[in-house]
PDB file of C-alpha atoms in Angstrom:
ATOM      1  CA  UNK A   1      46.678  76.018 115.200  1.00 44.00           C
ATOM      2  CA  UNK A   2      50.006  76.283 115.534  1.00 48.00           C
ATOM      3  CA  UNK A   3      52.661  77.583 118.276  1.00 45.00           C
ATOM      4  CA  UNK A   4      54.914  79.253 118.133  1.00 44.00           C
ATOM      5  CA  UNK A   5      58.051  79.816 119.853  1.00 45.00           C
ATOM      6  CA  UNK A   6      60.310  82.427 121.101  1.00 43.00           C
ATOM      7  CA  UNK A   7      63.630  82.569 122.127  1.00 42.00           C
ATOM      8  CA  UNK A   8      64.257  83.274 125.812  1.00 41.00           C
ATOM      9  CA  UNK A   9      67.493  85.286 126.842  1.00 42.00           C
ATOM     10  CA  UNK A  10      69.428  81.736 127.844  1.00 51.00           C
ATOM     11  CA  UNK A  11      68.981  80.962 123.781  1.00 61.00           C
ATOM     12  CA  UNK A  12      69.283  84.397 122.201  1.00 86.00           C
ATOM     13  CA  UNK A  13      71.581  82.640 119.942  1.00 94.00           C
ATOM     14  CA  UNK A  14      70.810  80.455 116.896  1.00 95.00           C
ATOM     15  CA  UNK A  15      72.298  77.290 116.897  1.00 97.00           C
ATOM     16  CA  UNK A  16      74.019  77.007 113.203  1.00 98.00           C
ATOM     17  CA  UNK A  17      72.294  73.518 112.633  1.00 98.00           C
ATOM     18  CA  UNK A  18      68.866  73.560 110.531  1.00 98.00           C
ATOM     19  CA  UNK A  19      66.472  72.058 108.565  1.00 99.00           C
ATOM     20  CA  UNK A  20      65.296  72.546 105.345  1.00 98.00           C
ATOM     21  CA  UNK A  21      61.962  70.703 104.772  1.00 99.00           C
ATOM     22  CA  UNK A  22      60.689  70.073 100.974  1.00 99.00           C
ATOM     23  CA  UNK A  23      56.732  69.684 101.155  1.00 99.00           C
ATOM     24  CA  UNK A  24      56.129  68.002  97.845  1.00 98.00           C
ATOM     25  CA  UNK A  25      52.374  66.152  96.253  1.00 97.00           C
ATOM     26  CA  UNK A  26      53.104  63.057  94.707  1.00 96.00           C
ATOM     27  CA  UNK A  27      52.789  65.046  91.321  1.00 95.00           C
ATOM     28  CA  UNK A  28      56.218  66.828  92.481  1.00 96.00           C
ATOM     29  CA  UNK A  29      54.422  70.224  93.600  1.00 98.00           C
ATOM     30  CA  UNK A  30      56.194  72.241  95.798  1.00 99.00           C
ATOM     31  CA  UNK A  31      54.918  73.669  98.491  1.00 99.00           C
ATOM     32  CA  UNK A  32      57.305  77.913  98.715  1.00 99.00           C
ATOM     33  CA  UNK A  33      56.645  80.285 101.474  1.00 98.00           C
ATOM     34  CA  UNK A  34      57.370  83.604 101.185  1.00 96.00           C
ATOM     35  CA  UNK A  35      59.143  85.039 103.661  1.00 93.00           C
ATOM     36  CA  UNK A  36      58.410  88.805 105.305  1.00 92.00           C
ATOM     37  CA  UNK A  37      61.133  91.303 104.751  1.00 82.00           C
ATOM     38  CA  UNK A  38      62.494  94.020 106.622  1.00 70.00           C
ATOM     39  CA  UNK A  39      63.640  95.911 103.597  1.00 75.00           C
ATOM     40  CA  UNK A  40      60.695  96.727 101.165  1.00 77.00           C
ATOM     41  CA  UNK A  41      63.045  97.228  98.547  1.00 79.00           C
ATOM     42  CA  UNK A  42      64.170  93.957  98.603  1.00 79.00           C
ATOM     43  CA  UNK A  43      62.641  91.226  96.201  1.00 82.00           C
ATOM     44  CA  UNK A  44      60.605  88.760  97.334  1.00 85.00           C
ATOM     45  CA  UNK A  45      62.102  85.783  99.194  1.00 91.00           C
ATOM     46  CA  UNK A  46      60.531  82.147  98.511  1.00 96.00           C
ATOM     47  CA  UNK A  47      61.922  79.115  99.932  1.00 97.00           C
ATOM     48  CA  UNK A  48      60.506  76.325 101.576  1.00 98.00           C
ATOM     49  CA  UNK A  49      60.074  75.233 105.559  1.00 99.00           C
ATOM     50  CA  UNK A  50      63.742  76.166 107.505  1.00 97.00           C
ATOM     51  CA  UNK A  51      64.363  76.202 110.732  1.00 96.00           C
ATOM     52  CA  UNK A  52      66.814  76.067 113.159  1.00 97.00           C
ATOM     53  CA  UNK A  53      67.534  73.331 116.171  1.00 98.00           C
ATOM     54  CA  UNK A  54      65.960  75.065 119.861  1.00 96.00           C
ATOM     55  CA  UNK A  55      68.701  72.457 121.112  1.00 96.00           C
ATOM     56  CA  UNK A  56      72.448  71.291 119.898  1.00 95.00           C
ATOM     57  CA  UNK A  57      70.662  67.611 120.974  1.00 97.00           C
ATOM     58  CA  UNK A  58      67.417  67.916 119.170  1.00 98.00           C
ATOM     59  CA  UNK A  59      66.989  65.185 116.815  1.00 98.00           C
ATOM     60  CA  UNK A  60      67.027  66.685 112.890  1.00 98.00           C
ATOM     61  CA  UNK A  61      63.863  65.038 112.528  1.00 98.00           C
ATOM     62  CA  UNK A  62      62.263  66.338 115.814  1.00 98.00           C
ATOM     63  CA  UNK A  63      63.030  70.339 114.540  1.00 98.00           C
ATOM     64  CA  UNK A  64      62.078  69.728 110.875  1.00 99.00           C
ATOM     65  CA  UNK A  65      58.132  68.402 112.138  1.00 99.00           C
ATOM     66  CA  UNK A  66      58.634  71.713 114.645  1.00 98.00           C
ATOM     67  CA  UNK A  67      58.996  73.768 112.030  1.00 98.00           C
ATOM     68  CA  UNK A  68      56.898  72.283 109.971  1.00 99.00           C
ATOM     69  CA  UNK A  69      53.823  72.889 112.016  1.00 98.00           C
ATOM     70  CA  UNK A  70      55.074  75.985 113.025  1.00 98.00           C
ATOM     71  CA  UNK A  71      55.551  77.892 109.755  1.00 98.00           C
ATOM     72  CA  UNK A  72      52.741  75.878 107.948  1.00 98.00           C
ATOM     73  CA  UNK A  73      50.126  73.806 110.657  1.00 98.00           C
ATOM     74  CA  UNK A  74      50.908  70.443 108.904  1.00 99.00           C
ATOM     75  CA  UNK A  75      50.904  68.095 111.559  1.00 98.00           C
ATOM     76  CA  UNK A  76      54.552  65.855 110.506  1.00 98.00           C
ATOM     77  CA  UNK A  77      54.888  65.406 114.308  1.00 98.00           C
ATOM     78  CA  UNK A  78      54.706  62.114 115.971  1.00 96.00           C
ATOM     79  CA  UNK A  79      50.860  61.348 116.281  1.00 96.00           C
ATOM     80  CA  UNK A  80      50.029  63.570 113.364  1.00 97.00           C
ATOM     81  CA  UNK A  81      48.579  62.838 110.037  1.00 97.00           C
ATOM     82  CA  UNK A  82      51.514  62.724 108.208  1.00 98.00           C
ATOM     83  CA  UNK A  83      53.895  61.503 110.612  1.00 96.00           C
ATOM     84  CA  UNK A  84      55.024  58.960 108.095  1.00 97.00           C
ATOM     85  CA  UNK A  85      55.482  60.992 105.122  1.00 98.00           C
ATOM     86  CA  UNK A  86      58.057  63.231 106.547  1.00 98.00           C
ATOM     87  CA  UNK A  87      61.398  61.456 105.037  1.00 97.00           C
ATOM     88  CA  UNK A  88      65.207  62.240 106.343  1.00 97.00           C
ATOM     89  CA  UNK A  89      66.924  62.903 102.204  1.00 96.00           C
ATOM     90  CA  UNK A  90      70.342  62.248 104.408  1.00 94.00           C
ATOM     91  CA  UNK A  91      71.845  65.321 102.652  1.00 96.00           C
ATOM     92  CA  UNK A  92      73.649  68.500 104.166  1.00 97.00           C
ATOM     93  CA  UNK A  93      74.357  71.340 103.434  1.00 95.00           C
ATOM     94  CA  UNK A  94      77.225  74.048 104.811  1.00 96.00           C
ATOM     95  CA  UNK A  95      76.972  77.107 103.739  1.00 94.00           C
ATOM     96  CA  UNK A  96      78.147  80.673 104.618  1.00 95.00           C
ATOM     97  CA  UNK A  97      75.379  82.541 106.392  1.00 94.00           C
ATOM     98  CA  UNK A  98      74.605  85.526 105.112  1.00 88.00           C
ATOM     99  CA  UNK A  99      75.947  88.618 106.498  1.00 91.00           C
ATOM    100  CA  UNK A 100      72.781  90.274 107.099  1.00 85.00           C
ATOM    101  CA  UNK A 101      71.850  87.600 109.096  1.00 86.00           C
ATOM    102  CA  UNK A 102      75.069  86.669 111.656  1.00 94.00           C
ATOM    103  CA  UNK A 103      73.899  88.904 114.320  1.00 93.00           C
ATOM    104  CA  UNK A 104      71.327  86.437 114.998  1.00 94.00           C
ATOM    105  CA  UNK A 105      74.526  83.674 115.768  1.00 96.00           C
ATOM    106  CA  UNK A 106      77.009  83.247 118.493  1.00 96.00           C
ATOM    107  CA  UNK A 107      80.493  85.490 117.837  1.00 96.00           C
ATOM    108  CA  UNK A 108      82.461  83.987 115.517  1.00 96.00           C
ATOM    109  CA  UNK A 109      80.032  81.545 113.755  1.00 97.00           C
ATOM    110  CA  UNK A 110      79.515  81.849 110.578  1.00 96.00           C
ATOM    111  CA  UNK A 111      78.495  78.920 108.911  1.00 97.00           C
ATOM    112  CA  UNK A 112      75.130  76.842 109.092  1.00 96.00           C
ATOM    113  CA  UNK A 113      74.444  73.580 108.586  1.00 98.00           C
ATOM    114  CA  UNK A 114      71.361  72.505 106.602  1.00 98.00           C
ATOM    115  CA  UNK A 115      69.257  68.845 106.732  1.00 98.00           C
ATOM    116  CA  UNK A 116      67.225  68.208 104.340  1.00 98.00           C
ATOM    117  CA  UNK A 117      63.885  66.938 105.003  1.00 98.00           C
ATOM    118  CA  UNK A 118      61.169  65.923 102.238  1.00 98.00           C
ATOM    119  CA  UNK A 119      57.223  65.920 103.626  1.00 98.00           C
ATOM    120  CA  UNK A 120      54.869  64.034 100.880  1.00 98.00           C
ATOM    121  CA  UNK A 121      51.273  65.347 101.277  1.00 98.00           C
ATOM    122  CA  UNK A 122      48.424  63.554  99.272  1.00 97.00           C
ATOM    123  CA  UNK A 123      47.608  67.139  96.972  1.00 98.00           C
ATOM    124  CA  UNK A 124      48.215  70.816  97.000  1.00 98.00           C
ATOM    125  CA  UNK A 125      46.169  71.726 100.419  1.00 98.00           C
ATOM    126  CA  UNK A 126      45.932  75.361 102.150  1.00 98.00           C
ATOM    127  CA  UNK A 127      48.414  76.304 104.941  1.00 98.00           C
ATOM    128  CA  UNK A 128      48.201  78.142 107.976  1.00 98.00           C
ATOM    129  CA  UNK A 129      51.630  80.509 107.476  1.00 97.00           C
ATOM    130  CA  UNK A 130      52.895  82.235 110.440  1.00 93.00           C
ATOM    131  CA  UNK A 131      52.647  86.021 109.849  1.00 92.00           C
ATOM    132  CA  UNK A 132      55.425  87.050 111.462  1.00 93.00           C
ATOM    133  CA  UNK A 133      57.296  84.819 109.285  1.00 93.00           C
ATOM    134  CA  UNK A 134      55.838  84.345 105.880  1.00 95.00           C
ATOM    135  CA  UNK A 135      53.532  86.482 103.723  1.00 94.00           C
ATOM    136  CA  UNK A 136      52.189  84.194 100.652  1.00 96.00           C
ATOM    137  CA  UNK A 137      52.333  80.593  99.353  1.00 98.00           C
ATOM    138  CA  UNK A 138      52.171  78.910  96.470  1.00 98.00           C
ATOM    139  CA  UNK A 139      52.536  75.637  94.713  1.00 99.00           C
ATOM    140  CA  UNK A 140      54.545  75.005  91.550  1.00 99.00           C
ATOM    141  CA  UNK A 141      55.737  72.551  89.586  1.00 98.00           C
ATOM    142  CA  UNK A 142      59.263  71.246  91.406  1.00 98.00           C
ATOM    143  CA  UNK A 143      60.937  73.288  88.576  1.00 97.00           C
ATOM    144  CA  UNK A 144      59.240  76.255  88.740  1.00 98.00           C
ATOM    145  CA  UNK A 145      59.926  75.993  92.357  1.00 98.00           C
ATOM    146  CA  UNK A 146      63.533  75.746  92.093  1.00 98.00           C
ATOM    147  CA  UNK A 147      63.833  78.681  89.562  1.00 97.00           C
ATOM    148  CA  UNK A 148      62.081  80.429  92.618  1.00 97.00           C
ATOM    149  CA  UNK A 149      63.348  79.844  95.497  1.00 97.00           C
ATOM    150  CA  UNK A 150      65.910  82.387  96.932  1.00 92.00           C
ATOM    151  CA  UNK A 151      68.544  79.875  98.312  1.00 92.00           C
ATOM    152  CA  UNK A 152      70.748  77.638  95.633  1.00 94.00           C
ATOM    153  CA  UNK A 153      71.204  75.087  98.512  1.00 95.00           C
ATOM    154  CA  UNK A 154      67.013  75.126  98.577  1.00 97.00           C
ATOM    155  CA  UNK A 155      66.721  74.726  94.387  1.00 98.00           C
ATOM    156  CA  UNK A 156      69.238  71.984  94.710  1.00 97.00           C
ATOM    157  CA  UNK A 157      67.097  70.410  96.924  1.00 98.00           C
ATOM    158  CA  UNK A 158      63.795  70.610  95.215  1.00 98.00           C
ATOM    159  CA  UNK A 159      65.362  69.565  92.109  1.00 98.00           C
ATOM    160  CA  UNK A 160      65.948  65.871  93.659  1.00 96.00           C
ATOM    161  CA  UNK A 161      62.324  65.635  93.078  1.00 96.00           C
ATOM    162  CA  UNK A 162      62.974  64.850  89.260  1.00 93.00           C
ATOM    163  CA  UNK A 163      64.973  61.755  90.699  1.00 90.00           C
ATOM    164  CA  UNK A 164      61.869  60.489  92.414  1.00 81.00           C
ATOM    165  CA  UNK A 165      59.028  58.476  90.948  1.00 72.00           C
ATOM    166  CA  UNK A 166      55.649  60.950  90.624  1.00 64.00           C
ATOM    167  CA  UNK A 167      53.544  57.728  92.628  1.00 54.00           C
ATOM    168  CA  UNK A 168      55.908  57.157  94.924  1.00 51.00           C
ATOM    169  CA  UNK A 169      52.736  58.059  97.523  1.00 43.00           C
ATOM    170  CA  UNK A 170      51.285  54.521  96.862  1.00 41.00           C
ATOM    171  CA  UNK A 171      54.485  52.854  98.482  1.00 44.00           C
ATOM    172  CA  UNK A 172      53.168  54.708 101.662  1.00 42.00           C
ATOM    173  CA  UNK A 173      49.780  54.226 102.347  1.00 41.00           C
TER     174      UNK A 173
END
């Protein structure tokens, strides 16, 4: 089971580095979470793992198995299962952060950036979502994903799926 964190008072600010992670089957399914919203009117919000860095010096790779445990229980950490099928894609993003969301930041900040992270599972498996978090999950096809998912920096990401061989698995194990 998961754990999960809180912020204490001496980090009540995000840091404005995070992960995005892309959990993928070797079929190119996507793993989306759906996140929980405040407003009700508000349509729903899929996107996959993010999370942000506890510490300015926490390795990228360190907070994207963090967060993927945390927000899903798959074990990417070093020692779990899939340790070696969570892969660094080397991009980032920086993007604006939205304005709903910069009280959350220092004064001042307002732009994030994003590493993206890919985590190859052997098939479409349940998840253990954190409620406070996320609501629902589903797995698409990695286009159907990316017509989905609320963030364009998120859809650009899933969409480097189609540049990846379906097998590429077998290279792994």
């Amino acid at each position: 089971m998961p754990f999960f964190f809180a912020r204490t008072m001496t980090n009540r600010f995000k840091i404005p580095q995070s992960v995005l992670v892309v959990i993928h089957t070797p079929q190119r399914e996507v793993l989306l979470i759906r996140r929980v919203e405040s407003d009700p009117a508000a349509p729903p919000f899929w996107q996959s793992v993010t999370g942000a860095k506890d510490t300015e010096d926490e390795d990228w790779a360190i907070t994207a198995a963090r967060e993927v445990w945390e927000e899903t229980g798959l074990d990417c950490r070093t020692g779990g299962p899939l340790q070696h099928n969570l892969t660094d894609w080397a991009l980032e993003n920086v993007y604006t952060i939205y304005p709903r969301w910069l009280h959350r930041y220092a004064p001042g900040v307002t732009h994030n950036t994003e590493r993206v992270f890919g985590l190859l599972v052997p098939e479409k498996c349940e998840v253990t979502l954190a409620p406070r978090e996320h609501t629902h999950y589903c797995w698409l096809p990695y286009s159907e994903a990316a017509d989905l998912c609320f963030s364009p920096s998120n859809a650009e990401a899933v969409l480097q799926l189609m540049h990846m061989p379906p097998s590429h698995q077998e290279e792994r194990e």
